[in-house]
PDB file of C-alpha atoms in Angstrom:
ATOM      1  CA  MET A  24      -0.059   0.076  -0.056  1.00  0.00           C
ATOM      2  CA  LEU A  25       1.481   3.417  -1.027  1.00  0.00           C
ATOM      3  CA  SER A  26       1.898   5.873   1.652  1.00  0.00           C
ATOM      4  CA  VAL A  27       0.297   9.397   1.269  1.00  0.00           C
ATOM      5  CA  ARG A  28       2.695  12.217   1.408  1.00  0.00           C
ATOM      6  CA  THR A  29       1.747  14.908   4.063  1.00  0.00           C
ATOM      7  CA  PRO A  30       1.864  18.454   2.157  1.00  0.00           C
ATOM      8  CA  VAL A  31       3.771  21.433   3.527  1.00  0.00           C
ATOM      9  CA  THR A  32       1.285  24.064   4.426  1.00  0.00           C
ATOM     10  CA  ALA A  33       0.695  27.661   5.536  1.00  0.00           C
ATOM     11  CA  ASP A  34       0.673  26.538   8.976  1.00  0.00           C
ATOM     12  CA  ASP A  35       4.124  25.196   8.611  1.00  0.00           C
ATOM     13  CA  VAL A  36       5.423  28.480   7.615  1.00  0.00           C
ATOM     14  CA  LEU A  37       3.977  30.432  10.526  1.00  0.00           C
ATOM     15  CA  ALA A  38       5.162  27.715  13.012  1.00  0.00           C
ATOM     16  CA  ALA A  39       8.808  27.752  11.319  1.00  0.00           C
ATOM     17  CA  VAL A  40       9.046  31.291  11.503  1.00  0.00           C
ATOM     18  CA  ALA A  41       7.618  31.465  15.292  1.00  0.00           C
ATOM     19  CA  ALA A  42      10.044  28.826  16.272  1.00  0.00           C
ATOM     20  CA  SER A  43      12.938  30.886  14.670  1.00  0.00           C
ATOM     21  CA  VAL A  44      12.070  33.890  16.536  1.00  0.00           C
ATOM     22  CA  ALA A  45      11.897  32.006  19.859  1.00  0.00           C
ATOM     23  CA  ALA A  46      15.455  30.730  19.175  1.00  0.00           C
ATOM     24  CA  LEU A  47      17.067  33.635  18.217  1.00  0.00           C
ATOM     25  CA  ARG A  48      15.249  35.931  20.485  1.00  0.00           C
ATOM     26  CA  PRO A  49      18.267  35.562  23.125  1.00  0.00           C
ATOM     27  CA  GLY A  50      20.295  37.329  20.885  1.00  0.00           C
ATOM     28  CA  GLY A  51      24.044  38.059  20.810  1.00  0.00           C
ATOM     29  CA  ASP A  52      26.467  39.749  18.401  1.00  0.00           C
ATOM     30  CA  TRP A  53      24.326  40.348  15.389  1.00  0.00           C
ATOM     31  CA  SER A  54      27.401  41.599  13.151  1.00  0.00           C
ATOM     32  CA  ALA A  55      28.922  37.977  13.609  1.00  0.00           C
ATOM     33  CA  PRO A  56      28.930  35.716  10.458  1.00  0.00           C
ATOM     34  CA  ALA A  57      25.952  33.558  10.443  1.00  0.00           C
ATOM     35  CA  GLY A  58      27.569  29.740  10.786  1.00  0.00           C
ATOM     36  CA  ASP A  59      29.841  29.222   7.540  1.00  0.00           C
ATOM     37  CA  LEU A  60      28.076  32.125   5.577  1.00  0.00           C
ATOM     38  CA  ALA A  61      29.741  35.315   4.811  1.00  0.00           C
ATOM     39  CA  TRP A  62      26.634  37.276   5.753  1.00  0.00           C
ATOM     40  CA  THR A  63      26.044  38.721   9.177  1.00  0.00           C
ATOM     41  CA  CYS A  64      23.478  37.238  11.464  1.00  0.00           C
ATOM     42  CA  TRP A  65      21.497  40.212  10.954  1.00  0.00           C
ATOM     43  CA  GLY A  66      21.602  40.215   7.257  1.00  0.00           C
ATOM     44  CA  THR A  67      20.801  36.666   7.070  1.00  0.00           C
ATOM     45  CA  VAL A  68      17.502  37.255   9.004  1.00  0.00           C
ATOM     46  CA  GLU A  69      16.815  40.016   6.614  1.00  0.00           C
ATOM     47  CA  HIS A  70      17.597  37.437   3.761  1.00  0.00           C
ATOM     48  CA  VAL A  71      14.960  34.972   5.195  1.00  0.00           C
ATOM     49  CA  ALA A  72      12.436  37.767   5.468  1.00  0.00           C
ATOM     50  CA  ASP A  73      13.139  38.792   1.823  1.00  0.00           C
ATOM     51  CA  ASP A  74      12.759  35.180   0.346  1.00  0.00           C
ATOM     52  CA  LEU A  75       9.356  34.968   2.352  1.00  0.00           C
ATOM     53  CA  VAL A  76       8.149  38.063   0.876  1.00  0.00           C
ATOM     54  CA  PHE A  77       9.240  37.209  -2.640  1.00  0.00           C
ATOM     55  CA  TYR A  78       7.796  33.974  -2.693  1.00  0.00           C
ATOM     56  CA  ALA A  79       4.524  35.355  -1.659  1.00  0.00           C
ATOM     57  CA  MET A  80       4.639  38.259  -4.095  1.00  0.00           C
ATOM     58  CA  GLN A  81       5.940  35.575  -7.183  1.00  0.00           C
ATOM     59  CA  LEU A  82       2.514  33.667  -6.462  1.00  0.00           C
ATOM     60  CA  GLY A  83       0.507  37.036  -6.965  1.00  0.00           C
ATOM     61  CA  VAL A  84       1.792  37.284 -10.486  1.00  0.00           C
ATOM     62  CA  PRO A  85       1.900  33.945 -12.146  1.00  0.00           C
ATOM     63  CA  SER A  86       2.228  35.561 -15.609  1.00  0.00           C
ATOM     64  CA  TYR A  87       5.487  37.200 -14.694  1.00  0.00           C
ATOM     65  CA  ASP A  88       8.090  34.867 -15.794  1.00  0.00           C
ATOM     66  CA  ARG A  89      11.149  36.323 -13.918  1.00  0.00           C
ATOM     67  CA  TYR A  90      11.818  37.709 -10.500  1.00  0.00           C
ATOM     68  CA  LEU A  91      10.095  40.756  -9.600  1.00  0.00           C
ATOM     69  CA  PRO A  92      12.015  43.890 -10.209  1.00  0.00           C
ATOM     70  CA  LEU A  93      12.163  45.141  -6.423  1.00  0.00           C
ATOM     71  CA  GLU A  94      14.994  47.306  -5.767  1.00  0.00           C
ATOM     72  CA  SER A  95      17.454  45.524  -3.455  1.00  0.00           C
ATOM     73  CA  ALA A  96      20.674  46.600  -1.802  1.00  0.00           C
ATOM     74  CA  ALA A  97      23.428  45.119   0.284  1.00  0.00           C
ATOM     75  CA  ARG A  98      24.302  46.534   3.841  1.00  0.00           C
ATOM     76  CA  TYR A  99      28.051  45.985   3.268  1.00  0.00           C
ATOM     77  CA  PRO A 100      30.481  44.687   0.734  1.00  0.00           C
ATOM     78  CA  GLY A 101      29.686  40.989  -0.073  1.00  0.00           C
ATOM     79  CA  GLY A 102      26.531  41.182   1.707  1.00  0.00           C
ATOM     80  CA  GLU A 103      23.283  39.770   0.302  1.00  0.00           C
ATOM     81  CA  PRO A 104      21.193  42.502  -1.479  1.00  0.00           C
ATOM     82  CA  ASN A 105      17.649  42.345   0.176  1.00  0.00           C
ATOM     83  CA  ALA A 106      14.723  44.404  -0.891  1.00  0.00           C
ATOM     84  CA  ILE A 107      13.280  43.742   2.574  1.00  0.00           C
ATOM     85  CA  ARG A 108      15.435  45.106   5.420  1.00  0.00           C
ATOM     86  CA  ALA A 109      14.697  46.215   8.993  1.00  0.00           C
ATOM     87  CA  ASP A 110      15.984  49.439  10.270  1.00  0.00           C
ATOM     88  CA  PRO A 111      18.644  48.565  12.837  1.00  0.00           C
ATOM     89  CA  ALA A 112      17.534  51.681  15.060  1.00  0.00           C
ATOM     90  CA  ALA A 113      14.393  49.163  15.813  1.00  0.00           C
ATOM     91  CA  GLY A 114      16.769  46.630  17.306  1.00  0.00           C
ATOM     92  CA  PRO A 115      16.262  42.646  17.263  1.00  0.00           C
ATOM     93  CA  ASP A 116      12.541  43.347  18.286  1.00  0.00           C
ATOM     94  CA  GLY A 117      12.013  45.258  15.109  1.00  0.00           C
ATOM     95  CA  LEU A 118      14.048  42.627  13.092  1.00  0.00           C
ATOM     96  CA  PHE A 119      11.690  39.954  14.340  1.00  0.00           C
ATOM     97  CA  ALA A 120       8.667  41.852  13.762  1.00  0.00           C
ATOM     98  CA  VAL A 121       9.667  42.056   9.964  1.00  0.00           C
ATOM     99  CA  LEU A 122      10.440  38.485   9.893  1.00  0.00           C
ATOM    100  CA  THR A 123       7.124  37.398  11.556  1.00  0.00           C
ATOM    101  CA  ALA A 124       5.143  39.796   9.083  1.00  0.00           C
ATOM    102  CA  SER A 125       7.015  38.343   6.075  1.00  0.00           C
ATOM    103  CA  GLY A 126       6.003  34.810   7.068  1.00  0.00           C
ATOM    104  CA  ALA A 127       2.317  35.776   7.658  1.00  0.00           C
ATOM    105  CA  LEU A 128       2.459  37.243   4.077  1.00  0.00           C
ATOM    106  CA  LEU A 129       3.638  34.129   2.662  1.00  0.00           C
ATOM    107  CA  ALA A 130       1.297  31.859   4.492  1.00  0.00           C
ATOM    108  CA  ALA A 131      -1.797  34.052   3.493  1.00  0.00           C
ATOM    109  CA  MET A 132      -0.798  33.780  -0.021  1.00  0.00           C
ATOM    110  CA  VAL A 133      -0.510  30.085   0.149  1.00  0.00           C
ATOM    111  CA  ARG A 134      -4.053  29.921   1.616  1.00  0.00           C
ATOM    112  CA  VAL A 135      -5.564  32.045  -0.889  1.00  0.00           C
ATOM    113  CA  THR A 136      -3.685  30.809  -3.889  1.00  0.00           C
ATOM    114  CA  PRO A 137      -5.449  28.234  -6.152  1.00  0.00           C
ATOM    115  CA  PRO A 138      -3.220  25.142  -6.482  1.00  0.00           C
ATOM    116  CA  HIS A 139      -2.768  25.228 -10.332  1.00  0.00           C
ATOM    117  CA  VAL A 140      -0.900  28.979 -10.012  1.00  0.00           C
ATOM    118  CA  ARG A 141       2.795  28.726 -10.193  1.00  0.00           C
ATOM    119  CA  GLY A 142       5.191  31.572  -9.292  1.00  0.00           C
ATOM    120  CA  HIS A 143       8.575  32.174 -10.880  1.00  0.00           C
ATOM    121  CA  HIS A 144      11.643  30.520  -9.283  1.00  0.00           C
ATOM    122  CA  THR A 145      14.936  29.471 -11.017  1.00  0.00           C
ATOM    123  CA  PHE A 146      14.684  25.956  -9.510  1.00  0.00           C
ATOM    124  CA  GLY A 147      11.229  25.700 -11.486  1.00  0.00           C
ATOM    125  CA  PRO A 148       7.681  27.129 -11.176  1.00  0.00           C
ATOM    126  CA  ALA A 149       6.423  26.774  -7.742  1.00  0.00           C
ATOM    127  CA  ASP A 150       2.877  25.993  -6.833  1.00  0.00           C
ATOM    128  CA  PRO A 151       1.586  27.141  -3.363  1.00  0.00           C
ATOM    129  CA  GLU A 152       2.820  24.078  -1.521  1.00  0.00           C
ATOM    130  CA  ALA A 153       6.248  24.505  -2.990  1.00  0.00           C
ATOM    131  CA  SER A 154       6.202  28.159  -1.876  1.00  0.00           C
ATOM    132  CA  ALA A 155       5.488  27.141   1.407  1.00  0.00           C
ATOM    133  CA  ALA A 156       7.988  24.638   1.327  1.00  0.00           C
ATOM    134  CA  MET A 157      10.724  27.027   0.144  1.00  0.00           C
ATOM    135  CA  GLY A 158       9.720  29.270   3.079  1.00  0.00           C
ATOM    136  CA  VAL A 159      10.042  26.767   5.585  1.00  0.00           C
ATOM    137  CA  LEU A 160      13.448  25.574   4.083  1.00  0.00           C
ATOM    138  CA  GLU A 161      14.922  28.932   4.076  1.00  0.00           C
ATOM    139  CA  THR A 162      13.695  29.572   7.545  1.00  0.00           C
ATOM    140  CA  VAL A 163      14.886  26.464   9.394  1.00  0.00           C
ATOM    141  CA  VAL A 164      18.336  26.299   7.614  1.00  0.00           C
ATOM    142  CA  HIS A 165      19.077  29.968   8.024  1.00  0.00           C
ATOM    143  CA  THR A 166      17.817  29.939  11.518  1.00  0.00           C
ATOM    144  CA  ALA A 167      20.473  27.256  12.268  1.00  0.00           C
ATOM    145  CA  ASP A 168      23.225  29.378  10.674  1.00  0.00           C
ATOM    146  CA  VAL A 169      22.123  32.496  12.534  1.00  0.00           C
ATOM    147  CA  ALA A 170      21.895  30.348  15.830  1.00  0.00           C
ATOM    148  CA  GLY A 171      25.368  29.089  15.362  1.00  0.00           C
ATOM    149  CA  GLY A 172      26.798  32.678  14.840  1.00  0.00           C
ATOM    150  CA  LEU A 173      24.996  33.900  17.911  1.00  0.00           C
ATOM    151  CA  GLY A 174      26.122  30.685  19.932  1.00  0.00           C
ATOM    152  CA  LEU A 175      22.604  29.774  20.580  1.00  0.00           C
ATOM    153  CA  GLY A 176      20.948  26.084  20.162  1.00  0.00           C
ATOM    154  CA  TYR A 177      18.237  25.207  17.708  1.00  0.00           C
ATOM    155  CA  ARG A 178      16.604  22.297  16.345  1.00  0.00           C
ATOM    156  CA  PRO A 179      13.491  22.467  13.952  1.00  0.00           C
ATOM    157  CA  ASP A 180      10.662  20.208  14.216  1.00  0.00           C
ATOM    158  CA  PRO A 181      11.555  16.897  12.567  1.00  0.00           C
ATOM    159  CA  GLY A 182       8.169  16.489  10.941  1.00  0.00           C
ATOM    160  CA  ARG A 183       8.319  19.773   9.338  1.00  0.00           C
ATOM    161  CA  CYS A 184      11.826  18.917   8.006  1.00  0.00           C
ATOM    162  CA  GLU A 185      10.578  15.619   6.658  1.00  0.00           C
ATOM    163  CA  ARG A 186       7.728  17.296   4.852  1.00  0.00           C
ATOM    164  CA  VAL A 187       9.994  19.828   3.231  1.00  0.00           C
ATOM    165  CA  LEU A 188      12.497  16.922   2.131  1.00  0.00           C
ATOM    166  CA  ALA A 189       9.525  14.915   0.273  1.00  0.00           C
ATOM    167  CA  ARG A 190       8.279  18.020  -1.402  1.00  0.00           C
ATOM    168  CA  LEU A 191      11.720  19.647  -2.685  1.00  0.00           C
ATOM    169  CA  PHE A 192      14.447  16.673  -2.076  1.00  0.00           C
ATOM    170  CA  PRO A 193      12.445  13.626  -3.048  1.00  0.00           C
ATOM    171  CA  GLU A 194      15.727  12.132  -4.196  1.00  0.00           C
ATOM    172  CA  VAL A 195      17.607  12.502  -1.075  1.00  0.00           C
ATOM    173  CA  LYS A 196      18.201   9.380   0.773  1.00  0.00           C
ATOM    174  CA  PRO A 197      17.124   9.710   4.504  1.00  0.00           C
ATOM    175  CA  ALA A 198      19.968   9.854   6.933  1.00  0.00           C
ATOM    176  CA  ALA A 199      19.622   9.394  10.753  1.00  0.00           C
ATOM    177  CA  ASP A 200      16.750  11.916  10.983  1.00  0.00           C
ATOM    178  CA  PRO A 201      14.853  14.445   8.935  1.00  0.00           C
ATOM    179  CA  TRP A 202      17.038  17.687  10.288  1.00  0.00           C
ATOM    180  CA  THR A 203      20.199  15.807   9.536  1.00  0.00           C
ATOM    181  CA  THR A 204      18.929  14.733   6.201  1.00  0.00           C
ATOM    182  CA  LEU A 205      17.852  18.442   5.513  1.00  0.00           C
ATOM    183  CA  GLN A 206      21.483  19.659   6.675  1.00  0.00           C
ATOM    184  CA  TRP A 207      23.133  17.409   4.391  1.00  0.00           C
ATOM    185  CA  ALA A 208      20.828  18.086   1.139  1.00  0.00           C
ATOM    186  CA  THR A 209      21.533  21.832   1.849  1.00  0.00           C
ATOM    187  CA  GLY A 210      25.314  21.616   1.872  1.00  0.00           C
ATOM    188  CA  ARG A 211      25.779  22.127   5.756  1.00  0.00           C
ATOM    189  CA  ILE A 212      27.214  19.061   6.888  1.00  0.00           C
ATOM    190  CA  ALA A 213      28.953  15.864   5.768  1.00  0.00           C
ATOM    191  CA  LEU A 214      27.674  12.385   6.533  1.00  0.00           C
ATOM    192  CA  PRO A 215      29.460   9.027   6.635  1.00  0.00           C
ATOM    193  CA  ALA A 216      30.024   8.068   2.966  1.00  0.00           C
ATOM    194  CA  ARG A 217      28.361  11.117   1.856  1.00  0.00           C
ATOM    195  CA  PRO A 218      30.555  14.308   1.432  1.00  0.00           C
ATOM    196  CA  ARG A 219      29.451  17.652   2.158  1.00  0.00           C
ATOM    197  CA  ARG A 220      27.493  19.118  -0.914  1.00  0.00           C
ATOM    198  CA  VAL A 221      29.439  21.815  -2.583  1.00  0.00           C
ATOM    199  CA  GLU A 222      26.556  22.516  -4.988  1.00  0.00           C
ATOM    200  CA  TRP A 223      22.947  21.707  -4.265  1.00  0.00           C
ATOM    201  CA  ARG A 224      19.464  22.838  -5.213  1.00  0.00           C
ATOM    202  CA  TRP A 225      15.879  21.627  -4.534  1.00  0.00           C
ATOM    203  CA  ASP A 226      13.148  20.739  -7.184  1.00  0.00           C
ATOM    204  CA  ASN A 227       9.798  22.576  -7.163  1.00  0.00           C
ATOM    205  CA  ALA A 228       8.132  20.027  -9.626  1.00  0.00           C
ATOM    206  CA  ALA A 229       5.627  18.205  -7.610  1.00  0.00           C
ATOM    207  CA  PRO A 230       6.728  14.612  -6.717  1.00  0.00           C
TER     208      PRO A 230
END
């Protein structure tokens, strides 16, 4: 008997973002690099917010076959150019508010967008579920990056990771647990007999 895949939903987006804020709220040096990234912890959270907003907006214009031409800028040389940025004067609470609002926007678009609609993405046109899965992926992976830079602990919900893997990385062989598998799939860690990925991508096509 074939098992039925559990979809990634708008609720997953909201829960992933809420867990990210809870994990990062103790804070630390926001100018420190986020894990192995060249971006700062602050800039990486802005990158997540930027992705969430972009995924939501792309669903709103399915006839637009490229990324929306929002003006983006980097805060520092080598930084990620983001269109969505938080005023540093508002402090971490302002940054978390921007992240939370961005997640809410994506969740709302996932809920109201018909399943046949596709938003543009370089990894393939994304339906509402793929858009939700991308949002969860970016949130959990980069929250781990930022938590590492801030010296904080973080481990996302394993069921949520499993649903994202099934939707975006159906070809990836499971490892010890879903979070470990997702970290390997996104080039964060090596596994026994599986070198760390240098290049990786997900697939938005429905499995």
